Amino acid sequence: ETGVTQTPRHLVMGMTNKKSLKCEQHLGHNAMYWYKQSAKKPLELMFVYSLEERVENNSVPSRFSPECPNSSHLFLHLHTLQPEDSALYLCASSQGGVGRGEKLFFGSGTQLSVL
Amino acid sequence: AQSVTQPDIHITVSEGASLELRCNYSYGATPYLFWYVQSPGQGLQLLLKYFSGDTLVQGIKGFEAEFKRSQSSFNLRKPSVHWSDAAEYFCAVGSRSGGYNKLIFGAGTRLAVHP
């Protein structure tokens, strides 16, 4: 148990659906991240929030919309996704903000399948 | 550009045998280096990290890694592998680009352990 909880664990959605992924951390950390993990590809950083403010968006398509209402919660809103968006979506947090040497604590991920 | 290369996609070892997972990085400044492990259905867990000082770093679960600046490498080792070590292993470098800090991950090495 890393202290970072993601729900749901699995999600199947059609291309016209709207769904949201949720991440919650009880570690008192200041930064939260969304990563995409596709088969045989390196983890891709999608979004970074530091003290609830978005500090990085790695050119992610607008069909992915993040929300960070407070330092403990992070959402990823999904709409009109494509089959190639099927992947494991990992949430992470770090204590000292977005530092180059920060240790990340990861959740178990949401396995997303887009039909 | 900063990058991390893990040359071996899959490695199979026998239980009790020694293990070495390779990692090469490309980074212009002093690197912050990490090894993470991902068990099936789980998020990533930090094994060890290198920032400075002693080039041989000890981690959890009996793992160690050696930083070799001349070879731009940070290989992970374990003297005797246990069946529970079967997982995917990711090397990462802490990077700063575009005014932001981030972790750049390699594509991972999947370790299988034979009894």
XYZ file of C-alpha atoms in Angstrom:
230
model
C 0.000 0.000 0.000
C 1.679 3.198 -1.182
C -0.864 5.683 0.147
C -2.052 6.557 -3.367
C -5.444 5.124 -4.272
C -6.891 5.007 -7.776
C -10.441 4.169 -8.780
C -11.747 2.377 -10.665
C -9.176 -0.400 -11.141
C -10.678 -1.336 -14.482
C -12.806 0.668 -16.918
C -14.320 -0.251 -20.248
C -15.867 2.540 -22.245
C -17.164 3.270 -25.694
C -15.766 6.053 -27.814
C -18.769 8.276 -27.146
C -18.800 7.842 -23.372
C -17.674 10.307 -20.731
C -15.947 8.900 -17.673
C -13.561 10.063 -14.970
C -10.585 8.494 -13.250
C -9.967 9.374 -9.624
C -6.774 9.503 -7.606
C -6.440 10.216 -3.911
C -3.337 10.502 -1.767
C -3.210 10.623 2.020
C 0.497 11.346 2.270
C 0.398 15.118 2.534
C 2.271 15.448 -0.736
C 2.436 18.653 -2.742
C 2.581 17.355 -6.298
C 0.462 14.890 -8.266
C 0.971 13.345 -11.680
C -0.857 11.407 -14.382
C 1.160 8.889 -16.399
C 0.056 6.704 -19.310
C 1.556 3.227 -19.584
C 1.082 1.507 -22.924
C 2.444 -1.903 -23.808
C 6.108 -1.916 -24.802
C 6.430 1.865 -24.482
C 8.050 3.992 -21.787
C 5.778 5.647 -19.281
C 4.464 8.895 -20.696
C 3.982 11.849 -18.414
C 0.623 13.457 -19.158
C 0.016 16.098 -16.510
C 1.731 17.495 -13.442
C 0.158 19.530 -10.665
C 2.157 21.276 -7.967
C 0.180 22.794 -5.090
C -2.980 22.322 -7.133
C -1.658 24.315 -10.059
C -0.959 22.623 -13.364
C 2.727 23.017 -14.175
C 3.057 20.755 -17.163
C 0.923 19.391 -19.916
C 2.878 17.187 -22.278
C 0.836 18.012 -25.362
C -1.937 15.671 -24.365
C -5.056 15.640 -26.590
C -7.959 17.683 -25.299
C -10.092 14.566 -24.917
C -8.146 14.145 -21.659
C -8.973 16.831 -19.118
C -7.325 16.871 -15.671
C -8.705 18.434 -12.527
C -6.989 18.973 -9.195
C -9.506 20.432 -6.718
C -7.125 20.133 -3.763
C -3.723 18.690 -2.971
C -5.159 15.281 -2.072
C -7.301 14.627 -5.127
C -6.658 14.386 -8.825
C -9.088 13.512 -11.593
C -8.723 12.673 -15.235
C -11.895 13.343 -17.212
C -12.254 11.340 -20.397
C -14.494 11.987 -23.395
C -14.674 10.782 -26.978
C -11.622 8.582 -26.543
C -10.029 6.474 -29.261
C -9.099 2.783 -29.132
C -5.400 3.758 -29.035
C -6.073 5.442 -25.698
C -6.458 2.013 -24.131
C -3.693 1.763 -21.540
C -2.891 1.671 -17.852
C -3.248 5.146 -16.352
C -1.087 5.680 -13.308
C -1.380 8.402 -10.737
C 1.614 9.407 -8.617
C 2.444 11.942 -5.947
C 5.616 13.425 -4.511
C 6.319 15.209 -1.274
C 8.441 18.171 -2.156
C 6.739 19.311 -5.296
C 8.082 18.763 -8.767
C 11.737 18.278 -8.001
C 14.224 16.557 -10.269
C 15.165 14.155 -7.513
C 11.740 13.630 -6.002
C 10.619 10.112 -5.154
C 7.272 9.288 -6.707
C 4.648 7.213 -4.977
C 2.429 5.438 -7.498
C -1.096 4.136 -7.313
C -2.011 0.742 -8.760
C -3.473 2.309 -11.856
C -6.694 2.181 -13.843
C -6.678 -0.268 -16.739
C -8.701 1.470 -19.446
C -10.125 -0.256 -22.484
C -11.766 1.831 -25.204
C -14.050 -0.101 -27.539
C 17.815 15.109 -25.621
C 17.468 13.294 -22.349
C 16.667 9.615 -22.655
C 16.901 6.274 -20.907
C 17.620 3.006 -22.698
C 17.016 -0.429 -21.267
C 18.469 -2.764 -23.903
C 16.842 -5.950 -22.622
C 13.080 -6.252 -23.034
C 12.855 -9.680 -21.394
C 15.256 -11.544 -19.132
C 14.809 -15.009 -17.662
C 16.930 -16.285 -14.799
C 16.803 -19.284 -12.515
C 15.951 -18.811 -8.875
C 19.140 -18.316 -6.894
C 21.097 -17.027 -9.877
C 22.593 -13.565 -10.020
C 20.920 -10.782 -11.941
C 22.040 -7.680 -13.776
C 19.629 -5.358 -15.579
C 21.170 -2.789 -17.847
C 20.344 0.892 -18.047
C 21.993 3.614 -20.108
C 21.053 7.260 -19.879
C 21.636 10.392 -21.828
C 21.674 13.570 -19.750
C 23.892 16.616 -19.985
C 24.173 17.508 -16.315
C 24.662 15.445 -13.169
C 21.940 12.820 -13.368
C 19.489 11.836 -10.700
C 18.904 8.133 -11.370
C 16.234 5.761 -10.161
C 15.158 2.144 -10.437
C 11.491 1.308 -9.977
C 9.795 -2.110 -9.929
C 6.263 -2.916 -11.031
C 4.609 -6.160 -9.980
C 1.663 -7.415 -12.042
C -1.435 -5.292 -11.510
C 0.422 -2.820 -9.349
C 1.908 0.624 -9.602
C 5.622 1.347 -9.526
C 7.670 1.102 -6.351
C 11.039 2.766 -5.851
C 13.914 0.307 -5.404
C 16.777 2.779 -5.094
C 18.080 6.122 -6.275
C 21.391 7.850 -6.932
C 21.987 11.560 -6.541
C 25.656 11.916 -5.624
C 28.404 10.413 -3.507
C 29.106 6.701 -3.421
C 28.521 5.277 -6.872
C 27.278 1.960 -5.483
C 23.847 2.416 -3.967
C 21.889 -0.073 -1.934
C 18.146 -0.443 -2.248
C 15.301 -2.460 -0.888
C 14.802 -6.202 -1.393
C 18.555 -6.831 -1.680
C 19.044 -4.829 -4.871
C 21.974 -2.565 -5.611
C 22.988 -0.388 -8.550
C 26.244 1.092 -9.691
C 26.568 4.486 -11.358
C 29.305 4.646 -13.983
C 29.621 8.101 -15.418
C 32.167 7.058 -18.057
C 29.710 4.519 -19.452
C 26.549 6.540 -18.805
C 25.180 3.478 -17.099
C 23.251 2.654 -13.966
C 22.894 -1.130 -13.928
C 20.776 -2.909 -11.337
C 22.104 -6.062 -9.668
C 21.055 -8.719 -7.223
C 23.328 -11.583 -6.142
C 20.586 -14.192 -5.736
C 17.172 -13.850 -7.318
C 13.989 -15.004 -5.589
C 10.820 -16.085 -7.398
C 9.050 -13.052 -5.958
C 11.417 -10.779 -7.926
C 9.540 -11.602 -11.142
C 8.244 -8.199 -12.248
C 8.970 -5.359 -14.632
C 11.851 -3.046 -13.836
C 12.125 0.559 -14.939
C 15.153 2.795 -14.947
C 14.545 6.543 -14.867
C 16.459 9.805 -14.888
C 15.294 12.988 -13.200
C 15.331 15.643 -15.849
C 14.696 19.334 -16.208
C 13.417 20.582 -19.543
C 11.118 23.327 -20.643
C 11.422 24.865 -17.207
C 9.972 21.850 -15.476
C 11.295 18.816 -13.659
C 10.207 15.351 -14.651
C 11.149 11.684 -14.575
C 12.075 10.134 -17.912
C 11.557 6.387 -17.888
C 13.037 3.613 -19.960
C 10.761 1.118 -21.669
C 11.300 -1.449 -18.949
C 12.770 -4.937 -18.604
C 10.456 -7.802 -17.770
C 12.084 -10.358 -15.482
C 10.925 -13.973 -15.356
C 12.271 -16.317 -12.697
C 12.396 -20.074 -13.237
C 12.176 -22.362 -10.199
